[in-house]
Short mmCIF file of C-alpha atoms in Angstrom, two decimals:
data_model
loop_
_atom_site.label_atom_id
_atom_site.label_comp_id
_atom_site.label_asym_id
_atom_site.label_seq_id
_atom_site.Cartn_x
_atom_site.Cartn_y
_atom_site.Cartn_z
CA UNK A 1 -50.37 8.84 34.51
CA UNK A 2 -52.16 6.14 36.60
CA UNK A 3 -53.52 7.38 39.97
CA UNK A 4 -51.64 6.53 43.11
CA UNK A 5 -53.37 4.38 45.74
CA UNK A 6 -53.06 4.55 49.55
CA UNK A 7 -51.82 1.47 51.45
CA UNK A 8 -53.17 0.21 54.78
CA UNK A 9 -50.25 1.75 56.66
CA UNK A 10 -51.04 5.18 55.25
CA UNK A 11 -48.25 5.25 52.65
CA UNK A 12 -48.81 5.96 49.00
CA UNK A 13 -47.70 3.43 46.38
CA UNK A 14 -46.62 4.25 42.85
CA UNK A 15 -48.19 1.95 40.20
CA UNK A 16 -44.95 2.07 38.19
CA UNK A 17 -43.00 0.64 41.10
CA UNK A 18 -45.46 -2.24 41.32
CA UNK A 19 -44.97 -2.98 37.67
CA UNK A 20 -41.20 -2.85 38.09
CA UNK A 21 -41.35 -5.11 41.11
CA UNK A 22 -43.50 -7.65 39.26
CA UNK A 23 -41.11 -7.61 36.29
CA UNK A 24 -38.20 -8.06 38.69
CA UNK A 25 -39.89 -11.06 40.29
CA UNK A 26 -40.57 -12.59 36.89
CA UNK A 27 -36.92 -12.02 35.94
CA UNK A 28 -35.68 -13.59 39.17
CA UNK A 29 -37.97 -16.58 38.83
CA UNK A 30 -36.85 -17.18 35.23
CA UNK A 31 -33.12 -16.75 35.98
CA UNK A 32 -32.37 -20.45 36.66
CA UNK A 33 -33.76 -21.52 33.27
CA UNK A 34 -31.95 -18.60 31.60
CA UNK A 35 -28.65 -19.52 33.24
CA UNK A 36 -29.07 -23.15 32.23
CA UNK A 37 -29.72 -22.04 28.63
CA UNK A 38 -26.58 -19.84 28.65
CA UNK A 39 -24.48 -22.73 29.90
CA UNK A 40 -25.64 -24.80 26.94
CA UNK A 41 -24.96 -22.04 24.41
CA UNK A 42 -21.72 -20.76 25.91
CA UNK A 43 -19.24 -23.30 24.38
CA UNK A 44 -17.88 -21.82 21.11
CA UNK A 45 -14.97 -24.16 20.47
CA UNK A 46 -13.79 -24.51 16.89
CA UNK A 47 -15.40 -27.96 16.63
CA UNK A 48 -18.83 -26.34 17.01
CA UNK A 49 -18.31 -23.88 14.13
CA UNK A 50 -20.35 -24.34 10.94
CA UNK A 51 -18.56 -26.05 8.09
CA UNK A 52 -18.66 -22.90 5.96
CA UNK A 53 -16.92 -20.84 8.64
CA UNK A 54 -14.31 -23.53 9.32
CA UNK A 55 -13.72 -23.69 5.55
CA UNK A 56 -12.89 -19.97 5.47
CA UNK A 57 -10.60 -20.21 8.52
CA UNK A 58 -8.57 -23.10 7.08
CA UNK A 59 -8.17 -21.24 3.77
CA UNK A 60 -5.94 -18.72 5.55
CA UNK A 61 -3.32 -21.32 6.52
CA UNK A 62 -0.24 -22.02 4.35
CA UNK A 63 -0.28 -25.18 2.26
CA UNK A 64 2.53 -26.91 4.16
CA UNK A 65 0.80 -26.26 7.53
CA UNK A 66 -2.47 -27.62 6.16
CA UNK A 67 -0.86 -30.80 4.87
CA UNK A 68 1.53 -31.51 7.73
CA UNK A 69 -0.63 -30.44 10.70
CA UNK A 70 -4.19 -29.26 10.14
CA UNK A 71 -5.42 -32.26 8.14
CA UNK A 72 -4.29 -34.57 10.96
CA UNK A 73 -6.37 -32.84 13.66
CA UNK A 74 -9.62 -34.75 13.02
CA UNK A 75 -11.62 -36.44 10.28
CA UNK A 76 -13.75 -33.37 9.73
CA UNK A 77 -10.72 -31.20 8.98
CA UNK A 78 -9.20 -33.96 6.84
CA UNK A 79 -12.26 -34.22 4.60
CA UNK A 80 -12.55 -30.43 4.24
CA UNK A 81 -8.87 -29.98 3.33
CA UNK A 82 -8.94 -32.85 0.81
CA UNK A 83 -12.13 -31.72 -0.93
CA UNK A 84 -11.81 -30.42 -4.51
CA UNK A 85 -13.62 -27.22 -3.57
CA UNK A 86 -11.13 -26.44 -0.81
CA UNK A 87 -8.02 -27.31 -2.86
CA UNK A 88 -9.20 -25.14 -5.76
CA UNK A 89 -10.16 -22.24 -3.48
CA UNK A 90 -6.84 -22.41 -1.62
CA UNK A 91 -4.85 -22.55 -4.86
CA UNK A 92 -6.78 -19.61 -6.31
CA UNK A 93 -6.26 -17.54 -3.16
CA UNK A 94 -2.56 -18.31 -2.74
CA UNK A 95 -0.17 -15.58 -3.79
CA UNK A 96 2.77 -16.02 -6.12
CA UNK A 97 6.40 -15.75 -5.13
CA UNK A 98 9.72 -16.13 -6.91
CA UNK A 99 11.45 -19.51 -6.81
CA UNK A 100 15.21 -19.15 -7.28
CA UNK A 101 16.61 -22.48 -8.43
CA UNK A 102 20.42 -22.97 -8.60
CA UNK A 103 21.82 -24.12 -11.92
CA UNK A 104 24.08 -26.53 -10.08
CA UNK A 105 23.25 -29.02 -7.30
CA UNK A 106 25.08 -27.14 -4.56
CA UNK A 107 22.23 -25.36 -2.74
CA UNK A 108 18.52 -25.66 -2.04
CA UNK A 109 16.08 -23.56 -4.06
CA UNK A 110 15.18 -20.29 -2.38
CA UNK A 111 11.55 -19.15 -2.25
CA UNK A 112 11.03 -15.37 -2.01
CA UNK A 113 7.63 -13.87 -1.17
CA UNK A 114 6.24 -10.45 -0.28
CA UNK A 115 3.40 -9.82 2.19
CA UNK A 116 0.60 -7.26 1.92
CA UNK A 117 2.84 -4.51 3.33
CA UNK A 118 5.69 -5.33 0.95
CA UNK A 119 7.80 -7.13 3.55
CA UNK A 120 10.18 -9.70 2.05
CA UNK A 121 10.32 -13.30 3.32
CA UNK A 122 12.67 -16.07 2.20
CA UNK A 123 12.66 -19.81 2.85
CA UNK A 124 14.40 -22.87 1.46
CA UNK A 125 12.30 -25.42 -0.44
CA UNK A 126 13.00 -29.06 0.31
CA UNK A 127 11.81 -32.06 -1.69
CA UNK A 128 13.07 -30.65 -4.97
CA UNK A 129 15.54 -32.50 -7.17
CA UNK A 130 19.20 -31.54 -6.98
CA UNK A 131 19.20 -31.44 -10.77
CA UNK A 132 17.23 -28.20 -10.74
CA UNK A 133 13.76 -26.97 -11.63
CA UNK A 134 12.53 -27.19 -15.22
CA UNK A 135 9.15 -25.44 -14.88
CA UNK A 136 6.42 -24.57 -12.37
CA UNK A 137 2.63 -24.15 -12.46
CA UNK A 138 0.07 -23.65 -9.66
CA UNK A 139 2.42 -25.07 -7.01
CA UNK A 140 3.58 -28.05 -9.08
CA UNK A 141 7.23 -28.36 -10.08
CA UNK A 142 8.56 -30.15 -13.15
CA UNK A 143 12.04 -31.57 -12.58
CA UNK A 144 14.35 -34.44 -13.50
CA UNK A 145 14.45 -37.47 -11.23
CA UNK A 146 17.58 -37.76 -9.07
CA UNK A 147 18.03 -41.46 -9.83
CA UNK A 148 16.92 -41.60 -13.47
CA UNK A 149 18.20 -38.36 -14.96
CA UNK A 150 16.36 -38.81 -18.25
CA UNK A 151 12.93 -39.14 -16.61
CA UNK A 152 10.83 -36.03 -15.91
CA UNK A 153 9.03 -35.94 -12.57
CA UNK A 154 6.14 -33.90 -11.24
CA UNK A 155 6.32 -32.90 -7.56
CA UNK A 156 4.42 -30.71 -5.11
CA UNK A 157 7.00 -29.45 -2.56
CA UNK A 158 4.28 -28.54 -0.03
CA UNK A 159 2.63 -31.97 0.05
CA UNK A 160 5.71 -34.01 -0.96
CA UNK A 161 3.70 -35.86 -3.62
CA UNK A 162 5.49 -36.90 -6.80
CA UNK A 163 5.35 -39.31 -9.69
CA UNK A 164 7.38 -40.05 -12.81
CA UNK A 165 6.23 -39.08 -16.29
CA UNK A 166 6.94 -41.05 -19.47
CA UNK A 167 10.52 -40.52 -20.74
CA UNK A 168 11.23 -37.56 -22.96
CA UNK A 169 11.29 -38.36 -26.69
CA UNK A 170 14.73 -39.26 -28.03
CA UNK A 171 17.21 -36.43 -28.35
CA UNK A 172 15.83 -34.29 -25.54
CA UNK A 173 18.68 -34.99 -23.15
CA UNK A 174 20.28 -31.61 -23.80
CA UNK A 175 17.22 -29.36 -24.19
CA UNK A 176 14.89 -30.48 -21.38
CA UNK A 177 15.58 -27.22 -19.52
CA UNK A 178 13.36 -25.51 -22.11
CA UNK A 179 10.30 -27.54 -21.11
CA UNK A 180 7.07 -25.93 -19.88
CA UNK A 181 4.29 -26.95 -17.49
CA UNK A 182 0.83 -25.41 -17.98
CA UNK A 183 -2.78 -25.89 -16.91
CA UNK A 184 -5.89 -25.95 -19.08
CA UNK A 185 -8.94 -24.87 -17.09
CA UNK A 186 -11.34 -26.06 -19.81
CA UNK A 187 -10.21 -29.69 -19.69
CA UNK A 188 -8.93 -29.57 -16.08
CA UNK A 189 -5.61 -31.02 -17.25
CA UNK A 190 -1.93 -30.24 -16.81
CA UNK A 191 0.29 -30.45 -19.86
CA UNK A 192 4.06 -30.68 -20.28
CA UNK A 193 5.46 -29.08 -23.44
CA UNK A 194 9.01 -29.93 -24.55
CA UNK A 195 11.02 -29.00 -27.68
CA UNK A 196 12.20 -31.66 -30.11
CA UNK A 197 15.50 -31.52 -31.97
CA UNK A 198 15.75 -34.87 -33.76
CA UNK A 199 13.97 -36.24 -36.84
CA UNK A 200 12.02 -33.01 -37.39
CA UNK A 201 11.76 -29.87 -35.37
CA UNK A 202 8.71 -29.04 -33.26
CA UNK A 203 7.13 -29.46 -29.84
CA UNK A 204 6.05 -32.57 -27.98
CA UNK A 205 3.09 -32.44 -25.59
CA UNK A 206 2.12 -34.78 -22.75
CA UNK A 207 -1.21 -34.54 -20.90
CA UNK A 208 -0.42 -35.55 -17.31
CA UNK A 209 -2.37 -38.59 -16.14
CA UNK A 210 -3.99 -39.09 -19.56
CA UNK A 211 -1.32 -39.71 -22.20
CA UNK A 212 1.18 -42.54 -21.96
CA UNK A 213 3.31 -41.13 -24.76
CA UNK A 214 4.19 -37.72 -26.15
CA UNK A 215 2.26 -36.11 -29.02
CA UNK A 216 3.96 -33.95 -31.65
CA UNK A 217 2.83 -30.39 -32.45
CA UNK A 218 3.97 -28.82 -35.72
CA UNK A 219 5.47 -25.32 -35.79
CA UNK A 220 6.21 -25.04 -39.53
CA UNK A 221 3.69 -22.21 -39.91
CA UNK A 222 5.91 -19.94 -37.82
CA UNK A 223 8.63 -17.77 -39.42
CA UNK A 224 12.13 -19.19 -39.61
CA UNK A 225 13.51 -16.67 -37.14
CA UNK A 226 10.87 -17.65 -34.52
CA UNK A 227 11.24 -21.45 -34.45
CA UNK A 228 14.64 -21.32 -32.67
CA UNK A 229 12.90 -19.60 -29.70
CA UNK A 230 11.73 -23.00 -28.44
CA UNK A 231 15.32 -24.18 -27.98
CA UNK A 232 16.88 -20.94 -26.78
CA UNK A 233 14.33 -19.27 -24.48
CA UNK A 234 12.88 -20.41 -21.15
CA UNK A 235 9.09 -20.68 -21.65
CA UNK A 236 6.76 -18.61 -19.46
CA UNK A 237 3.36 -19.81 -18.23
CA UNK A 238 0.27 -17.69 -17.67
CA UNK A 239 -3.37 -18.69 -17.16
CA UNK A 240 -4.03 -21.13 -20.00
CA UNK A 241 -1.06 -20.11 -22.16
CA UNK A 242 2.66 -20.75 -22.68
CA UNK A 243 4.90 -17.99 -24.07
CA UNK A 244 8.33 -17.93 -25.72
CA UNK A 245 9.65 -14.39 -26.11
CA UNK A 246 12.80 -13.01 -27.69
CA UNK A 247 13.36 -9.46 -28.84
CA UNK A 248 10.16 -7.89 -30.10
CA UNK A 249 8.48 -11.23 -30.96
CA UNK A 250 6.55 -13.56 -28.65
CA UNK A 251 5.13 -16.97 -29.64
CA UNK A 252 2.10 -18.02 -27.59
CA UNK A 253 0.50 -21.47 -27.32
CA UNK A 254 -3.11 -21.91 -26.20
CA UNK A 255 -2.82 -24.88 -23.81
CA UNK A 256 -6.31 -26.16 -24.59
CA UNK A 257 -6.22 -26.01 -28.41
CA UNK A 258 -2.40 -26.28 -28.72
CA UNK A 259 -2.49 -23.59 -31.42
CA UNK A 260 0.55 -21.28 -31.57
CA UNK A 261 0.26 -17.63 -32.58
CA UNK A 262 2.79 -14.82 -32.92
CA UNK A 263 2.63 -11.30 -31.50
CA UNK A 264 4.92 -8.31 -31.91
CA UNK A 265 6.02 -5.81 -29.27
CA UNK A 266 4.92 -2.17 -29.76
CA UNK A 267 8.42 -0.69 -30.16
CA UNK A 268 11.50 -1.73 -32.10
CA UNK A 269 14.66 -1.78 -29.99
CA UNK A 270 17.69 -4.02 -29.83
CA UNK A 271 16.64 -7.52 -28.72
CA UNK A 272 18.65 -7.14 -25.49
CA UNK A 273 16.28 -4.33 -24.45
CA UNK A 274 13.35 -6.74 -24.10
CA UNK A 275 12.66 -8.98 -21.09
CA UNK A 276 9.55 -11.17 -20.88
CA UNK A 277 8.29 -12.09 -17.41
CA UNK A 278 5.23 -13.98 -16.25
CA UNK A 279 2.89 -12.37 -13.73
CA UNK A 280 0.88 -15.56 -13.22
CA UNK A 281 -2.24 -14.03 -14.73
CA UNK A 282 -0.59 -12.90 -17.97
CA UNK A 283 2.82 -12.27 -19.53
CA UNK A 284 4.53 -8.91 -19.06
CA UNK A 285 7.24 -7.20 -21.10
CA UNK A 286 9.90 -4.90 -19.68
CA UNK A 287 11.50 -2.67 -22.29
CA UNK A 288 14.77 -1.03 -21.22
CA UNK A 289 14.73 2.72 -21.94
CA UNK A 290 18.00 3.46 -20.14
CA UNK A 291 20.51 1.92 -17.77
CA UNK A 292 18.05 1.85 -14.85
CA UNK A 293 14.68 2.52 -16.50
CA UNK A 294 12.08 0.15 -17.99
CA UNK A 295 8.61 0.44 -19.47
CA UNK A 296 6.13 -2.25 -18.35
CA UNK A 297 3.67 -3.75 -20.84
CA UNK A 298 1.04 -6.51 -20.61
CA UNK A 299 -0.15 -8.80 -23.38
CA UNK A 300 -3.71 -10.07 -23.75
CA UNK A 301 -2.98 -13.62 -24.81
CA UNK A 302 -6.30 -14.15 -26.60
CA UNK A 303 -5.58 -11.34 -29.07
CA UNK A 304 -1.82 -10.82 -28.81
CA UNK A 305 -2.33 -7.10 -28.17
CA UNK A 306 0.01 -5.18 -25.87
CA UNK A 307 -0.92 -2.34 -23.55
CA UNK A 308 1.13 -0.24 -21.17
CA UNK A 309 0.29 -1.56 -17.73
CA UNK A 310 2.28 0.47 -15.19
CA UNK A 311 4.27 3.69 -14.95
CA UNK A 312 7.89 3.24 -15.98
CA UNK A 313 10.19 1.58 -13.46
CA UNK A 314 12.95 4.10 -12.81
CA UNK A 315 15.79 3.24 -10.44
CA UNK A 316 17.94 6.23 -11.34
CA UNK A 317 17.51 7.73 -7.87
CA UNK A 318 18.76 4.47 -6.32
CA UNK A 319 21.89 4.23 -8.45
CA UNK A 320 24.30 4.89 -5.58
CA UNK A 321 22.68 2.26 -3.36
CA UNK A 322 22.59 -0.26 -6.19
CA UNK A 323 26.29 0.22 -6.91
CA UNK A 324 27.01 -0.72 -3.29
CA UNK A 325 25.56 -4.16 -3.96
CA UNK A 326 27.24 -4.61 -7.33
CA UNK A 327 30.33 -6.84 -6.96
CA UNK A 328 32.09 -5.27 -9.94
CA UNK A 329 31.82 -2.08 -11.94
CA UNK A 330 30.98 -3.88 -15.19
CA UNK A 331 27.83 -5.51 -13.80
CA UNK A 332 24.48 -4.42 -15.24
CA UNK A 333 21.15 -4.61 -13.43
CA UNK A 334 18.70 -6.87 -15.27
CA UNK A 335 15.07 -7.85 -14.49
CA UNK A 336 14.71 -11.35 -13.06
CA UNK A 337 11.04 -11.85 -12.15
CA UNK A 338 7.99 -10.60 -10.29
CA UNK A 339 7.99 -11.45 -6.59
CA UNK A 340 4.55 -9.86 -6.30
CA UNK A 341 2.90 -8.30 -9.32
CA UNK A 342 2.67 -5.35 -9.76
CA UNK A 343 4.32 -4.35 -6.49
CA UNK A 344 7.71 -6.07 -6.06
CA UNK A 345 10.16 -6.73 -8.90
CA UNK A 346 13.41 -8.69 -8.61
CA UNK A 347 16.66 -7.88 -10.43
CA UNK A 348 20.04 -9.52 -10.76
CA UNK A 349 23.50 -8.34 -11.80
CA UNK A 350 24.38 -9.56 -15.27
CA UNK A 351 28.05 -9.48 -16.15
CA UNK A 352 29.43 -8.57 -19.53
CA UNK A 353 31.49 -11.77 -19.32
CA UNK A 354 29.40 -14.98 -19.48
CA UNK A 355 31.55 -16.90 -16.99
CA UNK A 356 30.91 -14.36 -14.24
CA UNK A 357 27.73 -15.30 -12.38
CA UNK A 358 25.56 -13.38 -9.94
CA UNK A 359 25.06 -14.16 -6.26
CA UNK A 360 22.84 -11.31 -5.17
CA UNK A 361 19.20 -10.51 -5.85
CA UNK A 362 17.89 -6.93 -5.69
CA UNK A 363 14.20 -6.40 -4.82
CA UNK A 364 12.46 -3.12 -5.63
CA UNK A 365 9.03 -2.09 -4.34
CA UNK A 366 7.31 0.01 -7.00
CA UNK A 367 4.86 1.50 -4.46
CA UNK A 368 7.17 2.44 -1.59
CA UNK A 369 10.41 2.66 -3.63
CA UNK A 370 12.05 0.45 -0.99
CA UNK A 371 15.18 -1.40 -2.05
CA UNK A 372 16.13 -4.79 -0.54
CA UNK A 373 18.98 -7.17 -1.20
CA UNK A 374 19.17 -10.96 -0.83
CA UNK A 375 22.57 -12.62 -0.72
CA UNK A 376 22.39 -16.08 -2.25
CA UNK A 377 24.46 -19.06 -0.99
CA UNK A 378 28.14 -18.48 -1.69
CA UNK A 379 28.71 -22.14 -2.57
CA UNK A 380 26.96 -21.63 -5.87
CA UNK A 381 29.11 -20.10 -8.59
CA UNK A 382 26.91 -20.80 -11.60
CA UNK A 383 23.88 -18.59 -11.06
CA UNK A 384 20.18 -19.16 -10.54
CA UNK A 385 17.00 -19.41 -12.59
CA UNK A 386 13.85 -17.58 -11.49
CA UNK A 387 10.38 -19.21 -11.65
CA UNK A 388 6.99 -17.90 -10.60
CA UNK A 389 5.68 -20.28 -7.92
CA UNK A 390 2.98 -20.58 -5.27
CA UNK A 391 2.61 -23.03 -2.38
CA UNK A 392 -0.62 -24.99 -2.87
CA UNK A 393 -2.29 -28.35 -2.25
CA UNK A 394 -3.01 -28.94 -5.93
CA UNK A 395 -2.39 -32.34 -7.46
CA UNK A 396 -3.45 -33.74 -10.86
CA UNK A 397 -6.45 -36.03 -10.34
#
């Protein structure tokens, strides 16, 4: 310890106190420059954020808010939101929901989503044709134009962008509801696939923004009992593939190569026991094992192999609650689509009589076993179709 020294007045000073006092004086003398520096660094408004951080913040906004509000704030935001990197990142990060489209032009399509906690949210989608939805992919909707009913149209409900596609080949007026819309990541192209019924049977393919006419794809290599799938089953889209499933057989088209292969389900039941549903990433198969029980399988599209993906979905314990929602005793609960895979699954009541349609959607959370019900608009007496959909900013370049 340094020795103490005696002052002229007889007091004793501590060397440490001198050091502290000198440091205090230095601190006081430097305070004005420090305060001026703080005033310059203090503003942390959003305009001063780095581009990378602003990019991440904007990614968390819904597509409709980005297009209608955020992109109009300033040029910087506009250029970020319209960049290919942002659109692709936002589309990849957006979650899927279930788009319920009425089979008759008497109500707006209903969009059902589930949040991270399993909470259910519903909203009506505007800017969709009254003629109904034909197919969806990555936020794009394939529909028929309101004015020219024979012309297919591509629309993004979130951005309100749309344009007409070349007319369907002759004879497709009564089978356009079995069209598909898919995306090929290898060629960065969207393709529309439609069945043909005149001249010779097969599929017609249109590459959006590239082809001016439809190209024919042969299906003669498929078995006779499989070819009718294209005219009798709603196609399902997964990442890079289109699927047509009926019974224990599923035909799969690689969107890039346009080659169609056939896979077979692991078990042999009656064809009414099988229900194919898209998860967005792949195609799933629900096999009914009882009145309120289903096994869930996934198919690897590259190989056509099936594997059991989840524990069986068993609603036996909820039978009393489900019967409260059922309008009639002869209604059966049938899978409709994934609201959020693999957490929330939607069901509808299918009547034993074809002219009796359903107006209520049952949602079941596989994690919490929570049961929700959505009552659809009463003006519609012809039922709904369910499509996997996400709100995005995507648009074919």
